[in-house]
Coordinates of C-alpha atoms in Angstrom, one line a residue:
M286 CA 19.2 -16.3 37.4
F287 CA 20.9 -14.4 39.9
A288 CA 24.4 -14.6 40.4
E289 CA 25.5 -14.5 43.7
K290 CA 28.7 -12.4 44.8
P291 CA 31.8 -14.1 45.2
A292 CA 33.1 -14.8 48.5
D293 CA 35.7 -12.3 48.4
G294 CA 33.0 -9.2 47.3
S295 CA 34.5 -9.2 44.0
S296 CA 32.3 -7.8 41.7
G297 CA 32.8 -11.3 39.9
S298 CA 32.7 -11.8 35.9
S299 CA 29.5 -14.2 35.7
P300 CA 28.7 -13.4 32.0
V301 CA 24.6 -12.1 33.8
S302 CA 26.6 -9.6 35.4
E303 CA 26.9 -7.2 32.7
F304 CA 23.5 -6.9 32.1
P305 CA 22.0 -3.4 33.0
I306 CA 19.6 -4.1 35.5
Q307 CA 19.2 -2.9 39.1
G308 CA 19.3 -4.7 42.0
A309 CA 21.5 -6.5 45.0
F310 CA 23.3 -8.8 42.6
Y311 CA 23.6 -7.0 39.6
R312 CA 26.8 -5.0 38.9
E313 CA 25.6 -1.4 38.4
D314 CA 26.5 1.1 35.2
D315 CA 26.3 4.0 33.5
V316 CA 23.8 2.3 30.8
T317 CA 21.6 2.7 33.2
K318 CA 22.0 5.7 33.1
R319 CA 22.2 6.7 29.7
S320 CA 21.5 10.5 28.4
L321 CA 18.9 11.0 25.4
P322 CA 21.4 11.8 23.2
V323 CA 23.5 8.9 23.4
R324 CA 19.6 6.7 23.3
V325 CA 18.9 8.4 20.5
R326 CA 22.5 7.2 19.1
D327 CA 22.5 3.8 20.5
S328 CA 18.7 3.8 19.0
F329 CA 20.3 3.3 14.8
K330 CA 22.5 0.8 16.3
R331 CA 22.6 -2.5 14.3
D332 CA 19.4 -5.2 16.7
P333 CA 21.4 -8.1 15.8
N334 CA 18.3 -10.2 16.5
A335 CA 15.9 -8.7 13.9
R336 CA 15.2 -9.6 10.2
A337 CA 13.1 -8.4 8.3
T338 CA 12.3 -11.5 6.9
P339 CA 11.9 -14.4 9.7
K340 CA 15.0 -17.0 9.3
G341 CA 12.1 -19.6 8.9
A342 CA 10.6 -18.6 5.8
V343 CA 11.3 -18.8 1.8
G344 CA 14.9 -17.7 0.5
A345 CA 15.8 -16.9 -3.1
D346 CA 15.7 -20.2 -4.5
G347 CA 12.3 -21.4 -2.5
K348 CA 13.6 -23.6 0.2
V349 CA 13.2 -22.9 4.0
F350 CA 16.0 -21.8 5.3
D351 CA 16.2 -23.6 8.6
V352 CA 13.3 -25.6 9.2
E353 CA 14.1 -27.0 12.9
V354 CA 14.8 -22.5 13.7
A355 CA 11.6 -21.9 12.2
A356 CA 9.5 -21.3 15.6
Q357 CA 11.6 -20.3 17.3
A358 CA 12.8 -17.5 14.4
T359 CA 8.6 -16.5 13.5
A360 CA 7.5 -16.2 17.6
N361 CA 11.0 -13.3 17.5
S362 CA 9.5 -10.4 15.6
P363 CA 12.0 -9.5 12.9
L364 CA 10.3 -5.9 12.5
H365 CA 8.4 -3.8 16.2
R366 CA 4.1 -4.5 16.6
R367 CA 4.0 -0.3 16.9
L368 CA 1.2 -0.8 15.2
K369 CA -2.1 -1.0 16.8
G370 CA -6.0 -1.5 15.5
R371 CA -6.9 2.2 15.2
H372 CA -3.9 2.4 12.5
L373 CA -5.0 0.1 10.6
Q374 CA -8.6 0.6 10.1
M375 CA -7.9 3.9 9.4
I376 CA -5.4 3.0 6.8
A377 CA -7.5 0.8 4.9
I378 CA -10.8 3.8 5.3
G379 CA -8.9 6.6 3.9
G380 CA -5.3 5.5 2.7
S381 CA -5.9 4.9 -0.6
I382 CA -7.3 7.9 -1.1
G383 CA -5.3 10.5 -3.5
T384 CA -4.5 12.9 -5.4
G385 CA -6.4 9.7 -7.9
L386 CA -9.2 10.7 -6.6
F387 CA -9.9 13.8 -6.3
V388 CA -7.7 15.4 -9.2
G389 CA -7.2 12.1 -11.1
S390 CA -11.2 11.4 -11.8
G391 CA -11.7 14.9 -13.6
K392 CA -9.3 13.5 -16.8
A393 CA -11.8 10.1 -16.5
L394 CA -14.4 12.5 -16.3
A395 CA -13.8 14.6 -19.5
N396 CA -12.7 11.5 -21.2
G397 CA -15.1 8.6 -20.8
G398 CA -17.8 10.9 -19.0
P399 CA -20.4 9.6 -15.6
A400 CA -22.0 7.1 -16.4
S401 CA -17.8 5.2 -17.3
I402 CA -16.7 7.1 -15.0
L403 CA -19.2 4.0 -12.2
I404 CA -18.1 1.6 -14.2
A405 CA -15.1 1.6 -13.8
F406 CA -14.7 2.6 -10.2
G407 CA -17.1 -0.1 -9.1
L408 CA -15.6 -3.1 -11.5
I409 CA -12.8 -1.9 -9.9
G410 CA -13.3 -1.4 -6.6
M411 CA -15.0 -4.9 -6.7
M412 CA -11.6 -5.8 -7.8
L413 CA -9.7 -4.8 -5.4
Y414 CA -12.4 -6.7 -2.7
C415 CA -11.7 -9.5 -3.5
T416 CA -7.8 -9.1 -3.7
V417 CA -7.8 -6.8 -0.1
H418 CA -9.6 -10.7 1.5
A419 CA -7.3 -13.1 -0.7
L420 CA -4.7 -10.6 1.0
G421 CA -6.2 -10.2 4.4
E422 CA -6.3 -14.1 4.8
M423 CA -2.2 -14.7 3.3
A424 CA -1.3 -11.9 6.2
V425 CA -3.4 -13.2 8.7
L426 CA -1.7 -16.4 8.4
F427 CA 1.9 -15.1 7.1
P428 CA 2.6 -11.8 8.9
V429 CA 5.7 -11.4 6.8
A430 CA 7.1 -7.7 5.8
G431 CA 7.1 -7.8 1.6
S432 CA 3.8 -9.7 1.9
F433 CA 3.7 -9.7 -1.7
S434 CA 6.6 -10.6 -2.9
A435 CA 6.6 -13.6 -0.3
Y436 CA 3.7 -14.7 -1.8
S437 CA 4.9 -15.0 -4.8
T438 CA 8.2 -16.7 -4.0
R439 CA 6.2 -19.1 -2.3
F440 CA 3.5 -20.6 -3.8
L441 CA 4.1 -19.3 -7.5
D442 CA 8.0 -18.6 -8.7
P443 CA 10.7 -16.9 -6.9
A444 CA 12.1 -15.2 -10.0
W445 CA 8.3 -13.6 -10.2
G446 CA 8.5 -13.0 -6.5
F447 CA 11.8 -11.1 -7.3
A448 CA 9.9 -9.9 -9.8
M449 CA 6.7 -8.2 -8.6
G450 CA 9.1 -7.3 -4.6
W451 CA 11.5 -5.1 -7.7
N452 CA 8.7 -3.6 -8.9
Y453 CA 7.3 -3.0 -5.6
A454 CA 10.1 -0.9 -4.5
L455 CA 10.3 0.3 -7.8
Q456 CA 7.2 2.5 -7.7
W457 CA 7.5 4.0 -4.6
L458 CA 10.6 5.1 -4.6
V459 CA 10.2 6.6 -7.8
V460 CA 6.9 7.8 -6.4
L461 CA 8.4 9.7 -4.0
P462 CA 10.3 12.8 -5.7
V463 CA 7.0 13.3 -7.5
E464 CA 4.2 13.8 -4.7
I465 CA 6.4 15.8 -3.0
V466 CA 7.2 18.1 -6.7
A467 CA 2.6 18.0 -6.5
A468 CA 2.4 19.0 -3.1
S469 CA 5.0 22.1 -3.1
I470 CA 2.4 22.7 -6.9
T471 CA -0.2 23.2 -4.6
V472 CA 1.2 25.6 -2.6
D473 CA 1.3 28.3 -5.9
Y474 CA -2.6 28.0 -5.4
W475 CA -2.3 30.4 -3.1
G476 CA 0.0 32.4 -5.0
S477 CA 3.2 32.2 -2.8
T478 CA 6.1 33.6 -4.0
V479 CA 8.5 31.2 -1.9
S480 CA 10.1 28.9 -4.7
N481 CA 9.4 25.4 -5.5
A482 CA 12.7 24.0 -4.0
A483 CA 12.1 25.7 -0.4
W484 CA 9.1 23.8 -0.2
V485 CA 10.1 20.9 -2.2
A486 CA 12.8 20.8 0.7
I487 CA 10.7 21.1 3.4
F488 CA 7.8 18.2 2.1
L489 CA 10.9 16.3 1.8
A490 CA 11.7 16.8 5.9
I491 CA 8.7 16.2 7.0
I492 CA 8.2 12.9 5.8
V493 CA 11.8 12.7 6.3
S494 CA 11.1 13.3 10.0
I495 CA 8.1 10.9 10.5
N496 CA 9.8 8.2 8.9
M497 CA 12.9 8.6 11.1
F498 CA 10.3 7.8 14.4
G499 CA 10.3 3.8 12.4
V500 CA 6.8 2.5 12.5
H501 CA 4.6 4.0 15.1
G502 CA 5.5 6.9 13.3
Y503 CA 3.9 5.7 10.8
G504 CA 1.0 5.1 11.9
E505 CA 0.3 8.2 13.3
A506 CA 0.5 10.3 11.0
E507 CA -1.1 7.8 8.7
F508 CA -4.7 8.5 10.9
V509 CA -4.3 11.9 11.2
F510 CA -3.9 12.2 7.6
S511 CA -7.0 9.7 6.8
I512 CA -9.1 11.2 9.3
V513 CA -8.7 14.8 7.4
K514 CA -9.6 13.1 4.1
V515 CA -12.3 10.7 5.2
T516 CA -13.6 14.2 6.8
A517 CA -12.9 16.3 3.8
V518 CA -15.0 13.4 1.7
V519 CA -17.0 12.2 3.9
G520 CA -18.6 16.5 3.7
F521 CA -18.4 17.0 0.2
I522 CA -21.1 14.3 0.2
I523 CA -23.4 16.6 1.7
L524 CA -22.9 19.4 0.3
G525 CA -22.6 17.9 -3.3
I526 CA -26.7 16.9 -2.3
I527 CA -27.0 20.1 -1.2
L528 CA -25.7 21.2 -4.3
D529 CA -27.3 19.1 -6.7
C530 CA -31.8 19.6 -5.3
G531 CA -30.8 23.7 -5.5
G532 CA -28.9 24.0 -1.9
G533 CA -26.3 26.5 -2.8
P534 CA -25.9 29.9 -3.0
S535 CA -26.0 30.3 -7.0
G536 CA -29.6 28.1 -6.5
G537 CA -31.4 25.8 -9.3
Y538 CA -32.3 21.7 -9.4
I539 CA -29.2 20.3 -10.5
G540 CA -30.5 16.9 -10.8
G541 CA -29.0 14.1 -13.3
K542 CA -29.0 16.8 -16.5
Y543 CA -25.5 16.2 -17.0
W544 CA -26.5 12.7 -18.1
Q545 CA -28.9 13.7 -20.2
N546 CA -26.5 16.9 -22.4
P547 CA -23.8 16.6 -22.2
G548 CA -24.3 12.9 -21.9
A549 CA -24.0 9.7 -19.4
F550 CA -20.5 8.1 -21.8
H551 CA -17.8 10.2 -24.3
N552 CA -15.6 8.8 -26.2
G553 CA -18.0 5.1 -26.7
F554 CA -16.4 1.4 -25.7
K555 CA -12.1 3.2 -25.6
G556 CA -13.4 6.4 -23.6
L557 CA -14.4 3.9 -20.3
C558 CA -11.2 1.7 -20.6
S559 CA -9.6 4.8 -20.0
T560 CA -11.5 5.2 -17.5
F561 CA -10.1 2.5 -16.2
V562 CA -6.3 2.8 -16.2
T563 CA -7.1 6.0 -13.8
A564 CA -9.5 3.9 -11.9
A565 CA -6.6 1.9 -11.1
F566 CA -4.1 4.1 -10.4
A567 CA -6.9 6.3 -7.7
F568 CA -7.1 2.6 -5.7
A569 CA -3.3 2.2 -5.8
G570 CA -1.6 1.4 -2.3
T571 CA -4.7 -0.2 -0.8
E572 CA -2.4 -3.6 -0.2
L573 CA -0.4 -1.3 1.9
V574 CA -3.2 -2.8 5.0
G575 CA -1.0 -6.4 3.8
L576 CA 2.4 -5.0 3.9
A577 CA 1.2 -3.3 7.8
A578 CA 0.8 -6.9 9.0
A579 CA 4.2 -7.8 10.1
E580 CA 4.6 -4.3 12.3
T581 CA 1.2 -4.6 13.6
A582 CA 0.7 -5.9 17.3
N583 CA -2.1 -8.6 16.1
P584 CA -3.2 -9.2 12.9
R585 CA -5.2 -12.4 13.2
K586 CA -8.1 -9.7 15.9
S587 CA -6.7 -6.1 13.7
L588 CA -6.6 -6.5 10.7
P589 CA -10.0 -8.9 9.9
T590 CA -11.6 -5.5 10.3
A591 CA -9.4 -3.7 8.9
V592 CA -9.9 -5.6 5.7
K593 CA -13.6 -5.8 5.7
Q594 CA -13.3 -2.1 5.8
V595 CA -12.3 -2.1 2.3
F596 CA -16.0 -2.4 0.8
W597 CA -17.9 0.7 3.0
R598 CA -14.0 3.1 1.7
I599 CA -15.2 2.2 -2.2
C600 CA -18.7 2.4 -1.3
L601 CA -18.8 5.4 -0.2
F602 CA -15.8 7.5 0.0
Y603 CA -15.6 6.4 -4.0
I604 CA -18.8 5.8 -5.5
V605 CA -20.5 8.0 -4.0
S606 CA -18.9 10.6 -4.3
L607 CA -18.1 10.7 -8.0
S608 CA -21.9 9.7 -8.5
L609 CA -22.4 13.6 -7.3
V610 CA -18.9 14.9 -9.2
G611 CA -20.5 13.6 -12.8
L612 CA -24.0 15.2 -10.9
L613 CA -22.5 18.8 -10.7
V614 CA -20.3 18.9 -13.7
P615 CA -20.3 18.4 -17.0
Y616 CA -18.0 16.3 -18.9
T617 CA -17.1 19.0 -20.7
D618 CA -16.0 21.7 -18.2
D619 CA -12.3 22.7 -20.5
R620 CA -11.2 22.7 -16.8
L621 CA -11.0 19.3 -16.0
L622 CA -8.1 18.5 -19.4
S623 CA -5.8 21.7 -18.0
A624 CA -4.2 20.1 -15.6
T625 CA -0.4 20.8 -14.9
S626 CA 0.6 18.2 -12.1
S627 CA -1.3 15.4 -10.6
A628 CA -3.0 17.6 -7.7
D629 CA -3.4 20.5 -10.1
T630 CA -6.4 21.7 -7.5
K631 CA -7.8 23.7 -10.9
A632 CA -7.9 20.7 -12.6
S633 CA -9.9 18.9 -9.6
P634 CA -13.6 18.1 -10.5
F635 CA -14.5 18.6 -6.6
V636 CA -13.1 22.2 -6.5
I637 CA -15.2 22.9 -10.2
A638 CA -17.9 21.3 -8.7
I639 CA -17.9 23.1 -5.3
T640 CA -16.6 27.0 -7.3
N641 CA -20.0 26.0 -10.0
A642 CA -22.0 26.9 -6.8
G643 CA -21.3 29.5 -6.0
I644 CA -19.2 29.1 -3.6
P645 CA -14.9 29.0 -4.3
A646 CA -13.9 30.0 -0.7
L647 CA -14.2 26.2 0.0
G648 CA -11.7 25.7 -3.3
S649 CA -8.4 27.0 -0.3
V650 CA -10.0 24.2 1.4
M651 CA -9.8 21.3 -1.1
N652 CA -6.7 22.4 -1.8
L653 CA -5.3 21.7 1.6
V654 CA -7.3 18.3 2.1
I655 CA -5.3 17.6 -1.5
M656 CA -1.6 18.9 -0.3
V657 CA -2.2 16.6 2.6
A658 CA -3.5 13.7 0.6
V659 CA 0.4 13.9 -1.2
L660 CA 1.3 14.0 1.2
S661 CA 0.3 10.6 3.0
V662 CA 1.4 10.2 -0.4
G663 CA 4.7 10.4 0.1
N664 CA 4.7 8.9 3.5
S665 CA 3.5 5.7 2.3
S666 CA 6.6 5.8 0.5
I667 CA 8.9 5.9 2.1
F668 CA 7.3 2.6 4.2
G669 CA 6.1 0.6 1.9
S670 CA 9.4 0.9 -0.4
S671 CA 11.6 0.2 2.6
R672 CA 9.6 -2.3 3.6
T673 CA 10.3 -4.2 0.9
L674 CA 13.6 -3.9 0.2
A675 CA 14.8 -4.7 2.9
A676 CA 12.6 -7.7 3.0
L677 CA 14.3 -8.2 -0.7
A678 CA 18.1 -7.8 1.0
D679 CA 17.0 -10.4 4.3
Q680 CA 15.6 -13.5 0.7
G681 CA 19.6 -12.8 -0.3
M682 CA 17.4 -11.0 -3.8
A683 CA 19.1 -7.5 -2.9
P684 CA 21.9 -5.8 -1.8
K685 CA 22.5 -7.0 2.0
I686 CA 23.0 -3.5 3.5
F687 CA 19.6 -3.2 2.6
A688 CA 18.3 -5.4 5.7
Y689 CA 20.2 -4.1 8.4
I690 CA 17.0 -2.8 11.1
D691 CA 18.4 -0.4 14.1
R692 CA 17.1 -1.1 18.1
R693 CA 13.7 1.4 16.8
G694 CA 12.6 -1.2 14.2
R695 CA 13.3 0.4 11.1
P696 CA 14.7 -1.1 8.3
L697 CA 17.4 2.3 8.3
F698 CA 19.3 2.0 4.6
S699 CA 16.1 1.0 3.0
I700 CA 15.2 4.3 4.4
L701 CA 18.1 6.5 3.3
L702 CA 17.4 4.9 0.2
A703 CA 14.3 5.6 0.1
S704 CA 14.8 9.3 1.3
V705 CA 17.5 10.0 -0.6
L706 CA 15.6 9.4 -3.7
G707 CA 13.7 12.2 -2.9
F708 CA 16.6 14.6 -3.5
L709 CA 14.8 14.1 -6.7
A710 CA 12.5 16.7 -6.5
F711 CA 14.8 19.0 -7.1
L712 CA 14.9 18.1 -10.5
A713 CA 11.5 20.8 -10.3
A714 CA 14.1 23.0 -10.6
S715 CA 15.4 22.2 -13.7
S716 CA 14.8 22.1 -17.4
K717 CA 15.1 19.3 -18.2
E718 CA 11.6 18.3 -15.7
E719 CA 8.5 17.4 -17.2
L720 CA 10.9 14.6 -19.2
A721 CA 12.8 13.5 -16.2
F722 CA 8.9 13.3 -14.2
T723 CA 7.0 11.6 -17.0
W724 CA 9.4 8.3 -16.9
M725 CA 9.3 8.8 -13.4
I726 CA 5.4 8.0 -13.4
A727 CA 5.9 5.9 -16.0
L728 CA 7.5 2.8 -14.1
S729 CA 5.1 2.9 -11.7
G730 CA 2.0 3.2 -13.6
L731 CA 1.0 -0.2 -14.4
S732 CA 2.8 -1.7 -10.8
S733 CA -0.5 -1.9 -9.3
I734 CA -2.4 -3.3 -11.2
F735 CA 1.0 -6.4 -11.8
T736 CA 1.1 -6.3 -7.7
W737 CA -2.7 -6.8 -7.0
G738 CA -2.9 -9.7 -9.9
S739 CA 0.5 -12.0 -7.9
I740 CA -2.2 -11.3 -5.0
C741 CA -5.3 -13.1 -6.3
L742 CA -3.0 -16.2 -8.4
A743 CA -0.9 -16.3 -5.0
H744 CA -3.9 -16.8 -3.3
I745 CA -5.3 -19.8 -5.2
R746 CA -2.4 -21.9 -5.8
F747 CA -1.6 -21.2 -1.7
R748 CA -5.8 -22.5 -1.4
R749 CA -4.8 -25.6 -4.1
A750 CA -1.9 -26.5 -1.7
W751 CA -3.7 -25.9 1.8
K752 CA -6.5 -28.4 0.4
L753 CA -3.8 -31.1 -0.8
Q754 CA -1.9 -30.9 2.5
G755 CA -4.8 -31.5 4.9
H756 CA -5.8 -29.1 5.9
S757 CA -9.1 -27.5 6.4
L758 CA -10.5 -23.9 6.1
D759 CA -11.6 -23.7 9.4
E760 CA -8.2 -24.0 10.3
L761 CA -7.6 -20.6 9.3
A762 CA -7.9 -17.5 11.4
F763 CA -9.5 -15.5 8.1
R764 CA -10.7 -16.6 5.5
S765 CA -11.5 -14.2 2.7
Q766 CA -15.3 -13.5 2.4
P767 CA -15.9 -14.2 -2.2
G768 CA -12.9 -17.2 -2.0
V769 CA -11.2 -18.3 -4.2
I770 CA -14.2 -17.7 -6.7
G771 CA -13.4 -13.8 -5.7
S772 CA -9.9 -14.5 -5.6
W773 CA -11.2 -15.3 -9.5
I774 CA -12.4 -12.7 -10.4
G775 CA -9.4 -10.4 -9.5
F776 CA -6.5 -12.1 -11.0
I777 CA -9.2 -11.7 -14.7
F778 CA -10.2 -8.2 -13.9
N779 CA -6.2 -7.3 -13.2
I780 CA -5.5 -8.8 -17.2
L781 CA -8.6 -7.3 -18.7
V782 CA -7.2 -3.8 -17.3
L783 CA -3.6 -4.6 -18.3
I784 CA -4.5 -4.8 -22.0
A785 CA -7.3 -2.8 -21.7
Q786 CA -3.7 0.1 -20.7
F787 CA -2.5 -1.8 -24.4
W788 CA -5.4 -0.6 -26.2
T789 CA -5.4 2.7 -24.9
G790 CA -2.0 2.5 -24.7
F791 CA -1.4 1.4 -28.7
A792 CA -4.0 3.7 -30.0
P793 CA -5.4 6.8 -27.1
V794 CA -8.3 8.3 -27.4
G795 CA -7.6 11.1 -30.8
Y796 CA -5.3 9.4 -31.0
K797 CA -5.5 10.2 -35.4
E798 CA -4.8 13.5 -34.4
E799 CA -1.2 12.6 -33.1
S800 CA 2.7 12.1 -34.8
N801 CA 4.5 8.7 -34.8
S802 CA 6.7 9.3 -32.7
A803 CA 4.2 11.1 -30.5
L804 CA 2.2 7.5 -30.1
T805 CA 5.5 6.4 -29.4
E806 CA 6.1 8.0 -26.8
T807 CA 3.0 7.9 -25.1
F808 CA 3.0 3.4 -25.5
F809 CA 5.7 3.9 -23.3
E810 CA 4.4 5.8 -20.5
A811 CA 1.5 3.9 -20.9
Y812 CA 3.1 0.1 -20.7
L813 CA 6.7 1.0 -19.9
A814 CA 6.4 -1.1 -16.0
A815 CA 5.9 -3.9 -18.1
P816 CA 8.8 -4.7 -20.2
L817 CA 10.2 -3.9 -17.0
V818 CA 8.7 -6.5 -15.1
L819 CA 9.4 -10.1 -17.3
T820 CA 13.2 -8.7 -17.7
F821 CA 12.9 -9.2 -14.0
Y822 CA 11.0 -12.3 -14.4
I823 CA 12.8 -13.7 -17.6
T824 CA 16.2 -12.9 -16.1
Y825 CA 16.5 -14.2 -12.9
K826 CA 14.7 -17.4 -13.7
L827 CA 17.5 -17.9 -16.4
Y828 CA 20.4 -17.5 -14.4
Y829 CA 18.9 -19.4 -11.2
R830 CA 16.7 -21.9 -12.5
T831 CA 14.1 -21.3 -9.6
P832 CA 10.9 -24.0 -9.8
F833 CA 7.7 -22.9 -10.6
M834 CA 5.9 -23.8 -6.7
R835 CA 4.0 -27.4 -7.4
A836 CA 1.3 -27.0 -4.3
K837 CA 2.0 -30.5 -2.7
D838 CA 5.7 -29.0 -2.0
M839 CA 4.5 -25.6 -0.5
D840 CA 5.8 -24.2 2.8
L841 CA 3.0 -23.9 4.7
R842 CA 4.3 -23.6 8.3
T843 CA 6.7 -21.5 8.2
G844 CA 5.9 -17.6 9.2
I845 CA 2.5 -18.3 11.3
R846 CA 3.0 -16.0 14.2
E847 CA 0.6 -18.8 16.7
L848 CA 1.6 -22.0 17.0
N849 CA -1.6 -22.6 18.8
L850 CA -3.2 -21.3 16.1
A851 CA -5.8 -24.5 15.6
E852 CA -6.4 -23.5 20.3
L853 CA -7.6 -19.9 19.2
V854 CA -9.4 -20.6 16.3
A855 CA -11.8 -22.7 18.0
E856 CA -11.4 -20.6 21.4
E857 CA -12.8 -17.6 19.3
R858 CA -15.6 -19.4 17.0
A859 CA -17.0 -20.9 20.1
E860 CA -16.9 -17.8 21.9
K861 CA -18.9 -15.8 18.4
A862 CA -21.1 -18.9 18.9
N863 CA -22.2 -16.6 21.8
W864 CA -23.0 -13.4 20.2
P865 CA -26.4 -11.7 19.3
K866 CA -27.7 -11.7 15.8
W867 CA -26.8 -8.0 15.9
K868 CA -23.1 -7.5 16.6
K869 CA -22.6 -11.4 13.3
A870 CA -24.3 -9.7 11.6
Y871 CA -21.7 -6.3 12.3
K872 CA -19.2 -8.1 12.3
F873 CA -19.4 -9.7 9.0
L874 CA -19.8 -6.9 7.6
C875 CA -17.1 -4.2 9.6

């Protein structure tokens, strides 16, 4: 509404005139002409309307906070929706490609052999396919920040939501300093004489700066990082085929001779089980697509495409590339177990394959790619931990200060906490470096398994409530392709991985040669996350006496971004019915 000037010619005191809008009936002031430093300063001020979790979303007691204002609260984005479809697609395609694939696969190859690595990565990949589709179905319908803990709170048990939220936040909080140190170690490949502490400071500054640009900075950085990683994997696949056929400088057809001698398997069934754990670590971060849904401009359009592309990433980038690694590198190569860190390029089977072929110069290129991969994980760690912490704080599960969101849509104090913990990377210069980082890695070791299992179980319970409360699957904007059966497969596989990790932690390969103290340390390094999660859950459960969520009581309304969802879905399906067959097939797959 416009405010008229008073008859006496004074500026008046209408509330409307306080707004800095130019025009005949609005007062002009200096706010409209603010300098860049002032705008930057003001961007850090709190946005009074921004909450990581909408006001009508789920609270710590499992109940909805203000049902009558839920529609209004969910209509206003709590975080800035700056991620575009291209960002989500590249995060889905290349987001989790990191040191687990480039370096960690070497240890898996040495422990299990080429056949074990294919079986393990294939089965874990199938489990992730089911998990990401389950997550996509819920995230399209309820695009809320901290989605994993929110879904556990809403569909399972608020105490389990608390445990999963802190489990996920701690996973990323401790990963940041570890990955920064790993990035500094990659520089040693080129014989750098600069102190590692200097590289730690440089890489930490880069990662923190990216995240201070908000979700748009994170998205653009991941877009570039993912392009580099995807290009490297595709290039290796092409080169690997040529080398296996005898087209390298060293010549000679390789074929499948390393599957014959030294063989396809190593260390039997236990070797296979130990490879499962490495495979699960290599896929960590796949779920970030769902976490980013709350800050996506149109998750209903872009998220299904990103979710479907996970299948192609698993097939092309993991299965095909590791098949070639198994053909080009024998598991008896001593370099596979020579890694001094998670980013030690000399232990990468990709680099070993290239070096064996007589192309040592490409090792530097691969080392650069590994550095980019490590920085990408560090970038994701601040994004993942800060959004989860902000959502926990808004639900009363973390200190309220972490719910502070500034006018640029940044959960500022959550980002600052993650950044401050990054300074632990300077422990690299300490004599206690190895001990400190071993236990930090142990804290995050099983976190992804718990997260994925919770996503699958939450989807199973969501579908049960959806049916019980009279809804049909046709009302869903995106439907998981493997459905509830896929979620059961994913959930069971996660349980099996936990069992395999327990066994290989309790009695690792070559345990008869280890001392009792060394075996105890090995077990807790592998399984520390499990008692931590149970401690979070049991403590919260006993203190707040939270209920197990029953299907008939679950809230299936709050958090839906489009309130006219049924009409929108009907219109889209009518449009899809007129598509030619080739387009229907393409959209089903991609």
